[in-house]
PDB file of C-alpha atoms in Angstrom:
ATOM      1  CA  UNK A  13      37.884   4.182  12.706  1.00 49.00           C
ATOM      2  CA  UNK A  14      34.265   3.022  13.147  1.00 51.00           C
ATOM      3  CA  UNK A  15      31.495   2.414   9.929  1.00 58.00           C
ATOM      4  CA  UNK A  16      30.448   5.203   9.090  1.00 70.00           C
ATOM      5  CA  UNK A  17      26.743   5.240  10.015  1.00 79.00           C
ATOM      6  CA  UNK A  18      24.439   5.790   6.790  1.00 78.00           C
ATOM      7  CA  UNK A  19      21.828   8.648   6.202  1.00 83.00           C
ATOM      8  CA  UNK A  20      18.733   7.368   4.205  1.00 82.00           C
ATOM      9  CA  UNK A  21      17.542  10.875   4.826  1.00 85.00           C
ATOM     10  CA  UNK A  22      19.957  12.580   2.338  1.00 88.00           C
ATOM     11  CA  UNK A  23      19.937   9.869  -0.051  1.00 86.00           C
ATOM     12  CA  UNK A  24      15.963  10.504  -0.577  1.00 84.00           C
ATOM     13  CA  UNK A  25      15.960  14.139  -0.535  1.00 86.00           C
ATOM     14  CA  UNK A  26      18.984  13.652  -3.096  1.00 87.00           C
ATOM     15  CA  UNK A  27      16.660  11.377  -5.423  1.00 85.00           C
ATOM     16  CA  UNK A  28      13.527  13.114  -5.025  1.00 84.00           C
ATOM     17  CA  UNK A  29      14.765  16.525  -6.163  1.00 87.00           C
ATOM     18  CA  UNK A  30      16.238  15.112  -9.305  1.00 84.00           C
ATOM     19  CA  UNK A  31      12.775  13.912 -10.035  1.00 82.00           C
ATOM     20  CA  UNK A  32      14.037  11.606 -12.389  1.00 81.00           C
ATOM     21  CA  UNK A  33      11.661   8.927 -10.205  1.00 81.00           C
ATOM     22  CA  UNK A  34      12.545   4.938 -10.927  1.00 79.00           C
ATOM     23  CA  UNK A  35      12.319   5.664 -14.675  1.00 80.00           C
ATOM     24  CA  UNK A  36      15.032   8.341 -14.617  1.00 81.00           C
ATOM     25  CA  UNK A  37      17.405   5.494 -12.766  1.00 82.00           C
ATOM     26  CA  UNK A  38      16.397   2.842 -15.119  1.00 81.00           C
ATOM     27  CA  UNK A  39      16.973   5.100 -18.079  1.00 81.00           C
ATOM     28  CA  UNK A  40      20.490   5.718 -16.247  1.00 86.00           C
ATOM     29  CA  UNK A  41      21.513   2.865 -17.174  1.00 85.00           C
ATOM     30  CA  UNK A  42      21.481   1.797 -13.452  1.00 85.00           C
ATOM     31  CA  UNK A  43      23.305  -1.849 -12.240  1.00 84.00           C
ATOM     32  CA  UNK A  44      22.364  -1.838  -8.805  1.00 84.00           C
ATOM     33  CA  UNK A  45      19.690  -1.308  -7.114  1.00 83.00           C
ATOM     34  CA  UNK A  46      20.080   2.158  -4.627  1.00 84.00           C
ATOM     35  CA  UNK A  47      20.223   1.762  -1.470  1.00 84.00           C
ATOM     36  CA  UNK A  48      17.776   3.840  -0.464  1.00 83.00           C
ATOM     37  CA  UNK A  49      15.445   0.952  -2.101  1.00 79.00           C
ATOM     38  CA  UNK A  50      17.402  -1.781   0.341  1.00 78.00           C
ATOM     39  CA  UNK A  51      15.449  -2.300   2.964  1.00 68.00           C
ATOM     40  CA  UNK A  52      17.271  -4.967   6.172  1.00 62.00           C
ATOM     41  CA  UNK A  53      14.547  -7.394   7.414  1.00 54.00           C
ATOM     42  CA  UNK A  54      16.644  -8.014   9.613  1.00 51.00           C
ATOM     43  CA  UNK A  55      17.133  -4.508  11.705  1.00 52.00           C
ATOM     44  CA  UNK A  56      14.359  -2.361  10.739  1.00 50.00           C
ATOM     45  CA  UNK A  57      14.505   1.122  10.781  1.00 51.00           C
ATOM     46  CA  UNK A  58      11.938   1.595  13.509  1.00 56.00           C
ATOM     47  CA  UNK A  59      11.515  -1.123  16.278  1.00 53.00           C
ATOM     48  CA  UNK A  60       7.757  -1.970  17.539  1.00 51.00           C
ATOM     49  CA  UNK A  61       7.109  -0.381  21.160  1.00 54.00           C
ATOM     50  CA  UNK A  62       5.867  -2.763  23.755  1.00 50.00           C
ATOM     51  CA  UNK A  63       3.061  -0.394  24.255  1.00 52.00           C
ATOM     52  CA  UNK A  64       1.860  -1.431  21.050  1.00 51.00           C
ATOM     53  CA  UNK A  65      -0.122  -4.767  19.824  1.00 53.00           C
ATOM     54  CA  UNK A  66      -1.949  -6.076  16.993  1.00 54.00           C
ATOM     55  CA  UNK A  67      -5.252  -4.868  19.502  1.00 60.00           C
ATOM     56  CA  UNK A  68      -4.518  -1.223  19.198  1.00 74.00           C
ATOM     57  CA  UNK A  69      -3.468  -1.211  15.626  1.00 79.00           C
ATOM     58  CA  UNK A  70      -5.295   1.809  13.993  1.00 89.00           C
ATOM     59  CA  UNK A  71      -9.259   1.877  13.862  1.00 92.00           C
ATOM     60  CA  UNK A  72     -10.514   5.316  11.326  1.00 94.00           C
ATOM     61  CA  UNK A  73     -14.206   5.954  11.394  1.00 95.00           C
ATOM     62  CA  UNK A  74     -15.183   7.555   7.770  1.00 95.00           C
ATOM     63  CA  UNK A  75     -18.535   8.654   9.310  1.00 95.00           C
ATOM     64  CA  UNK A  76     -19.733  12.139   8.009  1.00 94.00           C
ATOM     65  CA  UNK A  77     -16.456  13.087   6.443  1.00 94.00           C
ATOM     66  CA  UNK A  78     -18.464  13.361   3.037  1.00 93.00           C
ATOM     67  CA  UNK A  79     -20.495  15.964   5.005  1.00 94.00           C
ATOM     68  CA  UNK A  80     -17.428  17.815   7.892  1.00 94.00           C
ATOM     69  CA  UNK A  81     -14.649  19.583   6.395  1.00 94.00           C
ATOM     70  CA  UNK A  82     -13.045  19.454   9.469  1.00 95.00           C
ATOM     71  CA  UNK A  83     -13.492  16.175  10.232  1.00 96.00           C
ATOM     72  CA  UNK A  84     -12.409  15.357   6.961  1.00 95.00           C
ATOM     73  CA  UNK A  85      -8.862  17.164   7.460  1.00 95.00           C
ATOM     74  CA  UNK A  86      -8.907  14.688  10.594  1.00 96.00           C
ATOM     75  CA  UNK A  87      -9.971  11.238   9.340  1.00 96.00           C
ATOM     76  CA  UNK A  88      -6.773  12.476   6.640  1.00 95.00           C
ATOM     77  CA  UNK A  89      -4.248  13.202   8.987  1.00 95.00           C
ATOM     78  CA  UNK A  90      -5.158   9.680  10.882  1.00 95.00           C
ATOM     79  CA  UNK A  91      -5.203   8.000   7.830  1.00 94.00           C
ATOM     80  CA  UNK A  92      -1.581   9.986   6.636  1.00 93.00           C
ATOM     81  CA  UNK A  93      -0.186   8.514  10.161  1.00 91.00           C
ATOM     82  CA  UNK A  94      -1.372   5.645  10.333  1.00 90.00           C
ATOM     83  CA  UNK A  95       0.037   4.376   6.546  1.00 90.00           C
ATOM     84  CA  UNK A  96       3.367   5.998   8.150  1.00 87.00           C
ATOM     85  CA  UNK A  97       3.740   4.389  11.379  1.00 85.00           C
ATOM     86  CA  UNK A  98       1.618   0.852  10.625  1.00 85.00           C
ATOM     87  CA  UNK A  99       1.629   0.450   7.277  1.00 85.00           C
ATOM     88  CA  UNK A 100      -2.001  -0.570   7.464  1.00 83.00           C
ATOM     89  CA  UNK A 101      -5.881   0.759   9.247  1.00 88.00           C
ATOM     90  CA  UNK A 102      -8.893  -0.328  10.100  1.00 89.00           C
ATOM     91  CA  UNK A 103     -11.797   1.457   8.697  1.00 91.00           C
ATOM     92  CA  UNK A 104     -15.084   1.392  10.038  1.00 92.00           C
ATOM     93  CA  UNK A 105     -18.478   3.484   8.607  1.00 93.00           C
ATOM     94  CA  UNK A 106     -17.035   3.080   5.370  1.00 92.00           C
ATOM     95  CA  UNK A 107     -20.285   3.097   3.806  1.00 91.00           C
ATOM     96  CA  UNK A 108     -19.265  -0.296   1.823  1.00 91.00           C
ATOM     97  CA  UNK A 109     -21.982  -3.488   2.078  1.00 91.00           C
ATOM     98  CA  UNK A 110     -21.569  -5.751   3.877  1.00 90.00           C
ATOM     99  CA  UNK A 111     -22.030  -8.643   0.145  1.00 91.00           C
ATOM    100  CA  UNK A 112     -19.717  -6.459  -1.477  1.00 90.00           C
ATOM    101  CA  UNK A 113     -16.922  -6.528   1.139  1.00 88.00           C
ATOM    102  CA  UNK A 114     -17.507 -10.615   1.355  1.00 90.00           C
ATOM    103  CA  UNK A 115     -17.864 -11.246  -2.221  1.00 90.00           C
ATOM    104  CA  UNK A 116     -14.789  -9.154  -2.522  1.00 88.00           C
ATOM    105  CA  UNK A 117     -13.416 -10.985  -0.251  1.00 88.00           C
ATOM    106  CA  UNK A 118     -14.083 -14.687  -2.352  1.00 88.00           C
ATOM    107  CA  UNK A 119     -12.999 -12.938  -5.509  1.00 85.00           C
ATOM    108  CA  UNK A 120      -9.765 -12.705  -3.946  1.00 83.00           C
ATOM    109  CA  UNK A 121     -10.209 -16.192  -2.360  1.00 84.00           C
ATOM    110  CA  UNK A 122     -10.384 -17.617  -5.680  1.00 82.00           C
ATOM    111  CA  UNK A 123      -7.013 -15.916  -7.516  1.00 76.00           C
ATOM    112  CA  UNK A 124      -5.175 -16.653  -4.647  1.00 74.00           C
ATOM    113  CA  UNK A 125      -6.172 -20.596  -4.902  1.00 76.00           C
ATOM    114  CA  UNK A 126      -6.867 -20.744  -8.695  1.00 72.00           C
ATOM    115  CA  UNK A 127      -4.890 -24.297  -9.460  1.00 68.00           C
ATOM    116  CA  UNK A 128      -2.620 -23.174 -13.170  1.00 65.00           C
ATOM    117  CA  UNK A 129       0.647 -23.887 -14.735  1.00 60.00           C
ATOM    118  CA  UNK A 130       1.267 -20.527 -14.877  1.00 58.00           C
ATOM    119  CA  UNK A 131      -0.508 -18.974 -11.343  1.00 55.00           C
ATOM    120  CA  UNK A 132       1.946 -17.388  -9.309  1.00 55.00           C
ATOM    121  CA  UNK A 133       0.843 -15.643  -5.817  1.00 53.00           C
ATOM    122  CA  UNK A 134       3.556 -13.072  -6.901  1.00 55.00           C
ATOM    123  CA  UNK A 135       1.468 -11.979 -10.067  1.00 59.00           C
ATOM    124  CA  UNK A 136      -0.165  -8.930 -10.378  1.00 65.00           C
ATOM    125  CA  UNK A 137      -3.348  -7.543 -11.526  1.00 66.00           C
ATOM    126  CA  UNK A 138      -3.958  -3.761 -11.964  1.00 68.00           C
ATOM    127  CA  UNK A 139      -7.244  -1.763 -12.909  1.00 68.00           C
ATOM    128  CA  UNK A 140      -7.847   1.594 -14.003  1.00 69.00           C
ATOM    129  CA  UNK A 141     -11.323   2.213 -11.929  1.00 68.00           C
ATOM    130  CA  UNK A 142     -11.272   6.183 -12.985  1.00 71.00           C
ATOM    131  CA  UNK A 143     -12.647   7.968 -14.364  1.00 76.00           C
ATOM    132  CA  UNK A 144     -13.708   4.892 -16.783  1.00 78.00           C
ATOM    133  CA  UNK A 145     -14.188   1.377 -15.432  1.00 76.00           C
ATOM    134  CA  UNK A 146     -12.889  -1.753 -17.279  1.00 75.00           C
ATOM    135  CA  UNK A 147     -16.656  -4.045 -18.267  1.00 79.00           C
ATOM    136  CA  UNK A 148     -16.576  -7.061 -15.756  1.00 78.00           C
ATOM    137  CA  UNK A 149     -16.752  -9.081 -18.811  1.00 81.00           C
ATOM    138  CA  UNK A 150     -13.372  -7.421 -20.040  1.00 79.00           C
ATOM    139  CA  UNK A 151     -11.121  -9.195 -17.258  1.00 77.00           C
ATOM    140  CA  UNK A 152      -9.893 -12.907 -16.770  1.00 75.00           C
ATOM    141  CA  UNK A 153     -12.993 -14.896 -14.484  1.00 77.00           C
ATOM    142  CA  UNK A 154     -11.486 -15.419 -11.769  1.00 71.00           C
ATOM    143  CA  UNK A 155     -10.437 -11.877 -11.312  1.00 71.00           C
ATOM    144  CA  UNK A 156     -14.158 -10.091 -12.632  1.00 71.00           C
ATOM    145  CA  UNK A 157     -15.807  -9.537  -9.533  1.00 64.00           C
ATOM    146  CA  UNK A 158     -12.880  -7.989  -7.473  1.00 61.00           C
TER     147      UNK A 158
END
């Protein structure tokens, strides 16, 4: 008898229907990570198409999405599709000034290049931007202008 194939979609649906989320798993005292959260990097579910290349990854134009509702809907669909199928995408005409993007890159590089005994590239910073944003002086200096 052959090895039974794993039905991840059924497990995902069952997990979603519990409405408990990951916190529910923790509260239930699980001792093993559920299979739906384990991904075998050596055998991804979807193999890249030979037609896909770095030059063909999604580029999404945000121009006029604030004034055209049908365009906004199409862009939202493009973002959803890019997230599901690529995991990333390029945005053009987003309205963020180039100097702000340059400062962001400098800030991220400063964060990752920071040399401290406790620094770890896997460290995480979480910053809530709405409804009230932290003032820069409330953040660690290396992260202040991210």
